[in-house]
Amino acid sequence: NQANIGVVGLAVMGSNLARNLASREGNTVAVYNRTYARTEELIKEHGTEPVSGGFLAAETIDDFVASLSRPRTAVIMVQAGGGTDAVIEQLAERFEPGDIIVDGGNANFHDTIRRERELREKGLNFVGTGISGGEEGALRGPSIMPGGSAEAWETLGPILRSIAAIAPDGEPCVTHVGTDGAGHFVKMVHNGIEYADMQLIAEAYDLLRRVGGHSVDELVEIFRAWNDGDLQSYLIEITAEVLSQTDAETGKPLVDVIRDEAGSKGTGVWTVQNAVGLGIPVSGIGEAVFARAVSSKPAQRAAVQRSVLGRASGARPEPPTVPETFADDVRAALYASKVVAYAQGFDLIVAGATEYGWELDLGAIAKIWRAGCIIRAQFLNRIVDAYATNPDLATLLEDPYFADAVAEGEAAWRRIVGIAAASGVPAPGFSSALAYFDALASERLPASLIQGQRDFFGAHTYHRIDKDGVFHTLWSDDRREIKTEPSTH
Ligand code: NBP
């Protein structure tokens, strides 16, 4: 009896994924974990669940490899980084050409590109795959973003399709994203967008509460109502759930008992780091990462509250008049800002594809995010439609549906950003999204002045609007303009 698929690493994610695999007709699942106790626990608790061949529990890596039928296919679900490298090495020593090693952990895509190259030289297929949806997703159906070779996808595709989440139209949420690190890259951007989405929702909550004066109970209703409209999404849904939770000990809303210092695990930071390197303004994701960082600086927050706010000369904001339409305005600002955040995220995917030589189908990526993952939302159907109509959109904002959405929400968006500033309530996501939109929408930007400054101090040269060529002004001489070769500074 041999297994057609194996899982290495049986912590939360791996054990749930192994159970998901074993629950599909036709699968026999080999399982291995460095510490055998975890393997025993899986068999003890869930050994009777599998519908077909069941689990083959391996005590050693040699037993694990021997229990796999060819081409051997093993999914690694261990700690990203060193743990993953260690397991890859153990498998690579034992696997033969044509076998497939899948890394389902949250790897950095640069590592995935390196690992794929190294294993390809040995004739092995390496597939770095993003798996989103946490433990619940791993068990019931995640959104799966595999990279790797087309050859590996042929074997792996049917298995992954059988365990993936199912979108409302019946399509499994998995596609062969692209070669080598494409899957982990797209998973990284997914997580970045998730950061932006969460920050925007948090700003909406804060404004409704602190400026709009809504009680937490009212907010639960507002978010539930929003979840019935075009903001429908998992994140809006769980926001209402989180807000409806009362702390058993104090009787207060739980949200008031939780410390307001948000952490992050790194993928949001990777997204911003890579975007900066590629020159893509993912300001929505950046502001979300920074907002978490600001929240986690209690000493600085206390210092400013102590020093600046106490000044007699200080002008604390007068609460502005809140329009009747406030909650609707906030909803419109949230929607428009969300469109910007996704537009920026897809820009980053396009840039990554160009930089790393991937052929990516943007509509297919939006499709596999419609179920199983944290950013699942009706909204993604609109993105699917947008790229189906025009795969070469310069920006998502160009698509008629999104252009309408932004144009319709624009006035409310401006009101909300103005009210937030006047009220002293930070809304970095809303306001930076609006600034990004205004920058794209401006016929002239002050970048001309910046080019002048750069030419002044560094002879960086500039282009003119009325003539071809590269120009430099002799700033310290007679300020004559000369035509020149591009500067190499
Ligand atoms: P952890 O990330 O907590 O890792 C624990 C597992 O790694 C255990 O099986 C452990 O074996 C194994 N391991 C380590 Br640590 N070092 C090892 C080594 N040198 N050799 C062999 N095995 C080693 O597990 P997790 O929370 O289930 O996450 C698994 C992967 O999935 C991670 O990459 C994580 O980032 C990703 N993840 C994704 C999501 C998501 O929503 N997509 C959620 C959570 C995690 P042991 O039992 O012997 O210590």
Coordinates of C-alpha atoms and ligand atoms in Angstrom, one line a residue:
N1 CA 0.0 0.0 0.0
Q2 CA 1.5 3.3 -1.1
A3 CA 0.5 6.9 -0.7
N4 CA -0.1 9.1 -3.7
I5 CA 0.6 12.2 -1.6
G6 CA 2.5 13.0 1.6
V7 CA 2.6 15.7 4.2
V8 CA 5.7 16.7 6.2
G9 CA 5.0 18.8 9.3
L10 CA 2.0 18.1 11.3
A11 CA 1.5 21.2 13.4
V12 CA -1.8 23.1 13.0
M13 CA -1.6 23.7 9.2
G14 CA 0.0 20.4 8.2
S15 CA -2.4 18.2 10.2
N16 CA -5.4 20.0 8.9
L17 CA -4.2 19.8 5.3
A18 CA -3.4 16.1 5.7
R19 CA -7.0 15.6 7.0
N20 CA -8.4 17.6 4.1
L21 CA -6.4 15.4 1.6
A22 CA -7.4 12.2 3.3
S23 CA -11.1 13.2 3.1
R24 CA -11.0 13.2 -0.7
E25 CA -11.9 10.0 -2.6
G26 CA -8.8 8.2 -3.9
N27 CA -6.1 9.7 -1.7
T28 CA -3.8 7.8 0.5
V29 CA -1.8 10.3 2.6
A30 CA 1.6 9.6 4.0
V31 CA 2.3 11.7 7.1
Y32 CA 5.6 12.5 8.8
N33 CA 6.6 15.0 11.5
R34 CA 10.1 15.5 13.0
T35 CA 8.7 14.8 16.5
Y36 CA 6.7 11.5 16.1
A37 CA 4.3 12.3 19.0
R38 CA 2.5 14.8 16.7
T39 CA 2.1 12.1 14.0
E40 CA 0.7 9.7 16.7
E41 CA -1.7 12.4 17.9
L42 CA -3.0 12.9 14.4
I43 CA -3.7 9.2 13.9
K44 CA -5.2 8.8 17.3
E45 CA -7.6 11.8 16.9
H46 CA -8.4 11.6 13.3
G47 CA -7.2 8.2 12.0
T48 CA -10.8 7.0 11.3
E49 CA -11.8 10.0 9.2
P50 CA -10.2 9.2 5.8
V51 CA -12.6 8.1 3.1
S52 CA -10.2 6.1 1.0
G53 CA -6.7 4.8 1.6
G54 CA -6.2 6.5 5.0
F55 CA -3.0 7.8 6.5
L56 CA 0.3 6.0 6.3
A57 CA 2.1 7.2 9.4
A58 CA 5.9 7.3 9.0
E59 CA 8.3 7.4 12.0
T60 CA 11.3 8.2 9.9
I61 CA 11.9 10.3 6.8
D62 CA 13.1 7.1 5.1
D63 CA 9.9 5.3 5.9
F64 CA 8.0 8.4 4.6
V65 CA 9.8 8.5 1.3
A66 CA 9.4 4.7 0.9
S67 CA 5.7 4.9 1.4
L68 CA 5.1 7.3 -1.5
S69 CA 4.3 6.1 -5.0
R70 CA 6.1 7.6 -8.0
P71 CA 6.2 10.4 -8.9
R72 CA 6.6 11.0 -5.2
T73 CA 4.7 14.1 -4.1
A74 CA 5.3 15.6 -0.7
V75 CA 3.8 18.8 0.8
I76 CA 6.0 20.5 3.4
M77 CA 4.1 22.4 6.1
V78 CA 6.8 23.4 8.5
Q79 CA 8.1 26.6 9.9
A80 CA 9.3 28.9 7.1
G81 CA 13.0 29.6 6.7
G82 CA 15.5 27.1 8.3
G83 CA 12.9 24.5 9.1
T84 CA 11.8 24.4 5.4
D85 CA 15.4 24.2 4.1
A86 CA 16.1 21.3 6.5
V87 CA 13.1 19.3 5.3
I88 CA 13.8 20.1 1.7
E89 CA 17.4 18.8 2.1
Q90 CA 16.1 15.5 3.7
L91 CA 13.7 14.9 0.9
A92 CA 16.0 16.0 -1.9
E93 CA 18.6 13.5 -0.7
R94 CA 16.0 10.7 -1.1
F95 CA 13.8 11.8 -4.0
E96 CA 14.5 10.9 -7.6
P97 CA 14.2 12.9 -10.8
G98 CA 10.5 13.7 -11.6
D99 CA 9.5 13.7 -8.0
I100 CA 7.7 16.7 -6.6
I101 CA 8.4 18.7 -3.4
V102 CA 5.7 21.2 -2.5
D103 CA 6.4 24.0 0.1
G104 CA 3.0 25.1 1.4
G105 CA 4.5 27.3 4.1
N106 CA 4.7 31.1 4.1
A107 CA 8.0 31.2 2.4
N108 CA 9.7 34.4 1.1
F109 CA 9.4 34.1 -2.7
H110 CA 13.1 34.9 -3.1
D111 CA 13.8 31.6 -1.1
T112 CA 11.4 29.8 -3.4
I113 CA 13.1 31.0 -6.5
R114 CA 16.5 29.8 -5.1
R115 CA 15.1 26.5 -3.9
E116 CA 13.4 25.8 -7.2
R117 CA 16.6 26.5 -9.1
E118 CA 18.7 24.2 -6.9
L119 CA 16.2 21.4 -7.0
R120 CA 15.7 21.7 -10.8
E121 CA 19.4 21.1 -11.2
K122 CA 18.9 17.8 -9.5
G123 CA 15.9 16.9 -11.7
L124 CA 13.4 17.5 -9.0
N125 CA 10.2 19.5 -9.2
F126 CA 9.9 22.2 -6.6
V127 CA 6.5 23.9 -6.2
G128 CA 6.3 26.8 -3.8
T129 CA 2.7 27.4 -3.1
G130 CA 0.8 30.0 -1.1
I131 CA -1.9 28.5 1.0
S132 CA -4.3 31.0 2.5
G133 CA -7.2 30.6 5.0
G134 CA -5.5 29.6 8.2
E135 CA -6.2 26.2 9.9
E136 CA -9.9 26.3 9.0
G137 CA -9.0 26.8 5.3
A138 CA -6.4 24.1 5.4
L139 CA -9.1 21.7 6.7
R140 CA -12.1 22.7 4.7
G141 CA -10.6 24.3 1.6
P142 CA -8.0 26.9 1.3
S143 CA -7.2 29.3 -1.6
I144 CA -4.1 27.8 -3.1
M145 CA -1.5 29.7 -5.1
P146 CA 1.1 27.3 -6.6
G147 CA 4.2 28.3 -8.6
G148 CA 6.6 25.8 -10.1
S149 CA 6.8 24.0 -13.4
A150 CA 4.0 23.1 -15.8
E151 CA 5.2 19.5 -15.5
A152 CA 4.6 19.5 -11.7
W153 CA 1.2 21.2 -12.1
E154 CA 0.1 18.3 -14.3
T155 CA 0.4 15.9 -11.4
L156 CA -0.4 18.3 -8.6
G157 CA -3.3 20.2 -10.2
P158 CA -6.0 17.5 -9.8
I159 CA -5.0 16.9 -6.2
L160 CA -5.0 20.7 -5.3
R161 CA -8.2 21.2 -7.2
S162 CA -9.8 18.5 -5.0
I163 CA -8.9 20.2 -1.7
A164 CA -9.2 23.9 -2.6
A165 CA -12.1 26.1 -1.5
I166 CA -14.9 26.3 -4.0
A167 CA -16.0 29.8 -5.3
P168 CA -19.7 30.6 -5.4
D169 CA -19.7 29.7 -9.2
G170 CA -18.4 26.2 -8.4
E171 CA -14.7 26.8 -9.5
P172 CA -12.0 25.5 -7.2
C173 CA -9.8 28.3 -5.8
V174 CA -6.5 27.2 -7.3
T175 CA -4.7 27.9 -10.5
H176 CA -1.1 27.4 -11.7
V177 CA -0.1 31.0 -10.9
G178 CA 3.3 31.0 -12.7
T179 CA 6.8 29.5 -12.6
D180 CA 9.2 29.2 -9.6
G181 CA 8.3 31.8 -6.9
A182 CA 5.2 33.2 -8.6
G183 CA 2.9 31.5 -6.2
H184 CA 4.6 32.7 -3.0
F185 CA 4.9 36.2 -4.6
V186 CA 1.2 36.4 -5.2
K187 CA 0.5 35.0 -1.7
M188 CA 2.7 37.8 -0.3
V189 CA 0.7 40.4 -2.2
H190 CA -2.5 38.8 -1.0
N191 CA -1.3 39.2 2.6
G192 CA -0.3 42.8 1.9
I193 CA -3.8 43.6 0.5
E194 CA -5.2 41.9 3.6
Y195 CA -3.3 44.4 5.8
A196 CA -4.7 47.3 3.8
D197 CA -8.3 46.0 3.9
M198 CA -8.1 45.5 7.7
Q199 CA -6.7 49.0 8.2
L200 CA -9.4 50.6 6.2
I201 CA -12.1 48.7 8.1
A202 CA -10.5 49.8 11.3
E203 CA -10.4 53.4 10.3
A204 CA -14.1 53.2 9.3
Y205 CA -14.9 51.8 12.8
D206 CA -12.8 54.4 14.5
L207 CA -14.5 57.3 12.7
L208 CA -18.0 55.9 13.2
R209 CA -17.4 55.5 16.8
R210 CA -15.3 58.6 17.8
V211 CA -16.7 61.1 15.3
G212 CA -20.1 59.6 14.5
G213 CA -20.8 58.8 18.1
H214 CA -22.1 55.3 17.3
S215 CA -22.2 52.8 20.1
V216 CA -20.5 49.4 19.6
D217 CA -24.0 47.8 19.3
E218 CA -24.9 50.2 16.5
L219 CA -21.6 49.5 14.8
V220 CA -22.4 45.7 14.8
E221 CA -25.6 46.6 12.9
I222 CA -23.8 49.0 10.5
F223 CA -21.2 46.4 9.6
R224 CA -23.8 43.7 9.2
A225 CA -25.7 46.0 6.9
W226 CA -22.6 46.7 4.9
N227 CA -22.0 43.0 4.5
D228 CA -25.2 42.8 2.6
G229 CA -24.0 45.3 0.0
D230 CA -21.1 45.7 -2.3
L231 CA -18.6 45.7 0.7
Q232 CA -19.7 42.0 1.3
S233 CA -16.5 40.2 2.5
Y234 CA -15.2 37.9 5.1
L235 CA -13.3 40.7 6.8
I236 CA -16.5 42.9 7.1
E237 CA -18.4 39.9 8.4
I238 CA -15.8 39.0 11.1
T239 CA -15.6 42.7 12.0
A240 CA -19.3 42.6 13.1
E241 CA -18.5 39.4 14.9
V242 CA -15.5 40.8 16.8
L243 CA -17.5 43.9 17.7
S244 CA -20.4 41.9 19.0
Q245 CA -18.3 40.1 21.5
T246 CA -18.6 41.0 25.2
D247 CA -15.8 40.4 27.6
A248 CA -17.1 37.9 30.2
E249 CA -15.0 39.4 33.0
T250 CA -15.8 43.1 32.7
G251 CA -19.0 43.1 30.8
K252 CA -17.5 45.6 28.4
P253 CA -17.2 45.2 24.6
L254 CA -14.2 42.9 24.1
V255 CA -12.8 45.4 21.6
D256 CA -12.4 47.9 24.5
V257 CA -10.5 45.4 26.6
I258 CA -8.0 44.3 23.9
R259 CA -4.8 46.3 24.0
D260 CA -4.7 48.6 21.0
E261 CA -1.2 47.5 19.8
A262 CA -1.3 45.6 16.5
G263 CA 1.4 43.1 15.6
S264 CA 2.4 41.7 12.2
K265 CA 4.1 38.6 11.2
G266 CA 6.1 39.9 8.3
T267 CA 4.4 39.3 5.0
G268 CA 2.9 42.8 5.0
V269 CA 6.5 44.1 5.5
W270 CA 7.8 41.9 2.7
T271 CA 5.1 43.3 0.4
V272 CA 6.2 46.9 1.1
Q273 CA 9.9 46.1 0.9
N274 CA 9.5 44.4 -2.5
A275 CA 7.2 47.1 -3.8
V276 CA 9.7 49.8 -2.8
G277 CA 12.4 47.9 -4.7
L278 CA 10.2 47.6 -7.8
G279 CA 9.1 51.3 -7.6
I280 CA 5.4 50.5 -7.1
P281 CA 3.5 52.8 -4.7
V282 CA 1.5 50.4 -2.6
S283 CA 0.7 53.3 -0.2
G284 CA -2.4 51.5 1.1
I285 CA -0.4 48.5 2.2
G286 CA 2.4 50.7 3.5
E287 CA 0.1 52.8 5.6
A288 CA -1.4 49.7 7.1
V289 CA 2.0 48.3 8.0
F290 CA 3.0 51.7 9.5
A291 CA -0.3 52.1 11.4
R292 CA 0.3 48.8 13.1
A293 CA 3.9 50.0 13.9
V294 CA 2.7 53.3 15.3
S295 CA 0.1 51.5 17.5
S296 CA 2.9 49.4 19.0
K297 CA 4.9 52.4 20.2
P298 CA 3.3 53.0 23.6
A299 CA 6.1 55.2 24.9
Q300 CA 5.9 57.6 22.0
R301 CA 2.2 57.7 22.1
A302 CA 2.3 58.5 25.8
A303 CA 5.0 61.1 25.3
V304 CA 3.0 63.0 22.7
Q305 CA -0.2 62.8 24.7
R306 CA 1.7 64.2 27.7
S307 CA 3.7 66.8 26.0
V308 CA 1.9 68.3 23.0
L309 CA -1.7 67.8 24.1
G310 CA -1.0 69.7 27.4
R311 CA 0.3 72.8 25.8
A312 CA -1.9 75.9 26.3
S313 CA -1.0 77.0 22.8
G314 CA -2.3 73.8 21.4
A315 CA -5.4 73.9 19.3
R316 CA -7.2 70.6 20.0
P317 CA -9.7 70.0 17.2
E318 CA -13.3 71.3 17.7
P319 CA -15.6 68.4 16.8
P320 CA -16.8 69.2 13.3
T321 CA -20.4 69.1 12.4
V322 CA -21.2 65.6 11.4
P323 CA -23.4 65.3 8.3
E324 CA -26.5 63.2 8.4
T325 CA -25.0 61.0 5.8
F326 CA -21.9 60.3 7.9
A327 CA -22.2 56.5 8.0
D328 CA -22.9 56.3 4.3
D329 CA -20.0 58.7 3.6
V330 CA -17.7 56.5 5.6
R331 CA -18.9 53.5 3.6
A332 CA -18.2 55.3 0.4
A333 CA -14.7 56.3 1.6
L334 CA -14.0 52.8 2.6
Y335 CA -15.1 51.4 -0.7
A336 CA -13.1 53.9 -2.8
S337 CA -10.0 53.4 -0.6
K338 CA -10.4 49.7 -1.0
V339 CA -10.5 50.0 -4.8
V340 CA -7.2 52.0 -4.6
A341 CA -5.6 49.4 -2.3
Y342 CA -6.5 46.5 -4.7
A343 CA -5.4 48.6 -7.7
Q344 CA -2.0 49.1 -6.1
G345 CA -1.7 45.4 -5.1
F346 CA -2.4 44.3 -8.7
D347 CA 0.1 46.9 -9.9
L348 CA 2.7 45.1 -7.7
I349 CA 1.8 41.8 -9.2
V350 CA 2.2 43.1 -12.7
A351 CA 5.6 44.6 -11.7
G352 CA 6.7 41.3 -10.1
A353 CA 5.7 39.4 -13.2
T354 CA 7.9 41.7 -15.4
E355 CA 10.8 41.6 -13.0
Y356 CA 10.9 37.9 -12.5
G357 CA 9.7 36.7 -15.9
W358 CA 6.3 35.3 -14.9
E359 CA 3.3 35.1 -17.2
L360 CA 0.5 35.9 -14.8
D361 CA -3.2 36.0 -15.5
L362 CA -4.6 38.7 -13.2
G363 CA -8.2 37.7 -13.6
A364 CA -7.3 34.1 -12.6
I365 CA -5.6 35.4 -9.5
A366 CA -8.6 37.5 -8.5
K367 CA -10.7 34.4 -9.1
I368 CA -8.8 32.1 -6.7
W369 CA -9.2 34.7 -4.0
R370 CA -13.0 34.5 -4.1
A371 CA -13.2 31.8 -1.5
G372 CA -11.0 30.1 1.1
C373 CA -8.8 33.1 1.9
I374 CA -8.9 36.1 4.2
I375 CA -9.7 38.7 1.6
R376 CA -12.5 36.7 0.0
A377 CA -15.2 39.0 -1.1
Q378 CA -17.9 39.7 -3.8
F379 CA -15.7 42.6 -4.8
L380 CA -13.2 40.2 -6.4
N381 CA -15.8 39.2 -9.1
R382 CA -15.6 42.8 -10.2
I383 CA -11.8 42.5 -10.6
V384 CA -12.3 39.2 -12.5
D385 CA -14.7 41.0 -14.9
A386 CA -12.4 44.0 -15.2
Y387 CA -9.5 41.9 -16.4
A388 CA -11.7 39.7 -18.6
T389 CA -12.9 42.9 -20.4
N390 CA -9.4 44.3 -20.7
P391 CA -6.4 42.3 -19.6
D392 CA -4.1 45.3 -20.2
L393 CA -5.7 47.9 -17.9
A394 CA -3.1 50.5 -17.0
T395 CA -4.7 50.5 -13.5
L396 CA -7.9 48.9 -12.1
L397 CA -9.2 52.5 -11.7
E398 CA -9.4 52.6 -15.5
D399 CA -12.1 49.9 -15.6
P400 CA -15.5 51.5 -16.1
Y401 CA -17.1 49.8 -13.0
F402 CA -14.3 50.9 -10.7
A403 CA -14.1 54.4 -12.4
D404 CA -17.8 54.8 -11.7
A405 CA -17.4 53.5 -8.1
V406 CA -14.7 56.0 -7.3
A407 CA -16.4 58.9 -9.1
E408 CA -19.6 58.2 -7.2
G409 CA -17.8 58.0 -3.9
E410 CA -15.4 60.9 -4.4
A411 CA -17.4 63.7 -2.7
A412 CA -18.1 61.5 0.4
W413 CA -14.4 60.4 0.4
R414 CA -13.2 64.0 0.5
R415 CA -15.7 64.9 3.3
I416 CA -14.6 62.0 5.4
V417 CA -10.8 62.7 5.0
G418 CA -11.5 66.3 5.9
I419 CA -13.6 65.4 8.9
A420 CA -11.0 62.9 10.1
A421 CA -8.3 65.6 9.9
A422 CA -10.5 68.2 11.6
S423 CA -11.4 65.7 14.4
G424 CA -7.9 64.5 15.1
V425 CA -8.8 60.9 14.2
P426 CA -6.0 59.3 12.2
A427 CA -7.2 57.9 8.8
P428 CA -3.9 57.2 7.0
G429 CA -5.5 54.6 4.8
F430 CA -8.4 56.8 3.6
S431 CA -6.3 59.9 3.2
S432 CA -3.3 58.3 1.5
A433 CA -5.6 56.5 -0.9
L434 CA -7.3 59.8 -1.7
A435 CA -3.9 61.4 -2.2
Y436 CA -2.9 58.6 -4.6
F437 CA -6.0 59.1 -6.5
D438 CA -5.5 62.8 -6.7
A439 CA -2.0 62.4 -7.8
L440 CA -3.0 60.1 -10.7
A441 CA -5.9 62.5 -11.5
S442 CA -3.7 65.6 -11.6
E443 CA -2.7 66.9 -15.0
R444 CA 0.5 68.4 -13.6
L445 CA 2.4 67.2 -10.5
P446 CA 5.1 69.1 -8.5
A447 CA 7.5 66.4 -9.7
S448 CA 8.7 69.1 -12.1
L449 CA 10.0 71.1 -9.2
I450 CA 11.7 68.0 -7.7
Q451 CA 13.4 67.4 -11.0
G452 CA 14.6 71.0 -10.9
Q453 CA 16.0 70.6 -7.4
R454 CA 17.7 67.3 -8.4
D455 CA 19.3 69.0 -11.4
F456 CA 20.4 71.9 -9.2
F457 CA 22.3 69.9 -6.6
G458 CA 23.2 66.7 -8.5
A459 CA 23.1 67.6 -12.2
H460 CA 20.5 64.8 -12.5
T461 CA 19.1 66.5 -15.7
Y462 CA 15.5 66.7 -16.7
H463 CA 13.2 66.4 -19.8
R464 CA 11.2 69.3 -21.2
I465 CA 7.6 69.1 -22.1
D466 CA 8.1 70.8 -25.5
K467 CA 11.4 69.2 -26.8
D468 CA 13.0 65.8 -26.9
G469 CA 16.3 65.3 -25.3
V470 CA 17.9 65.6 -21.9
F471 CA 18.7 69.0 -20.4
H472 CA 20.8 70.4 -17.6
T473 CA 20.8 74.0 -16.3
L474 CA 24.1 75.6 -15.3
W475 CA 22.8 76.7 -12.0
S476 CA 26.0 78.2 -10.6
D477 CA 27.1 79.7 -13.9
D478 CA 24.9 81.8 -16.1
R479 CA 21.9 79.6 -15.5
R480 CA 22.0 78.7 -19.2
E481 CA 20.2 75.6 -20.2
I482 CA 22.2 73.0 -22.1
K483 CA 21.4 69.9 -23.9
T484 CA 23.2 67.0 -22.4
E485 CA 23.6 63.2 -22.2
P486 CA 21.7 61.5 -19.4
S487 CA 23.5 61.8 -16.1
T488 CA 24.9 58.6 -14.6
H489 CA 24.5 59.8 -11.1
Ligands
NBP1 P1 4.8 26.1 12.6 O1 5.1 27.2 11.7 O2 4.5 26.4 14.0 O3 5.9 25.0 12.5 C1 5.9 23.9 13.3 C2 6.2 22.7 12.4 O4 7.5 22.8 11.9 C3 6.3 21.4 13.3 O5 5.8 20.4 12.5 C4 7.8 21.3 13.5 O6 8.2 20.0 13.9 C5 8.3 21.7 12.2 N1 9.7 22.0 12.2 C6 10.4 23.1 12.7 BR1 9.7 24.3 13.7 N2 11.7 23.0 12.5 C7 11.9 21.9 11.8 C8 13.1 21.3 11.3 N3 14.3 21.8 11.4 N4 12.9 20.1 10.6 C9 11.7 19.5 10.5 N5 10.5 20.1 11.0 C10 10.7 21.2 11.6 O7 3.6 25.3 12.0 P2 2.2 25.9 11.4 O8 1.6 27.0 12.2 O9 1.3 24.7 11.2 O10 2.6 26.5 10.0 C11 3.2 25.7 9.0 C12 3.5 26.6 7.8 O11 2.3 27.2 7.3 C13 4.4 27.8 8.2 O12 5.3 28.1 7.1 C14 3.5 29.0 8.4 O13 4.1 30.2 8.1 C15 2.4 28.6 7.4 N6 1.1 29.1 8.0 C16 0.2 29.6 7.1 C17 -1.0 30.0 7.6 C18 -2.0 30.4 6.6 O14 -3.0 31.0 7.0 N7 -1.7 30.2 5.4 C19 -1.3 30.0 8.9 C20 -0.4 29.6 9.8 C21 0.8 29.1 9.3 P3 8.2 19.5 15.4 O15 6.8 19.1 15.7 O16 9.1 18.4 15.4 O17 8.6 20.7 16.2

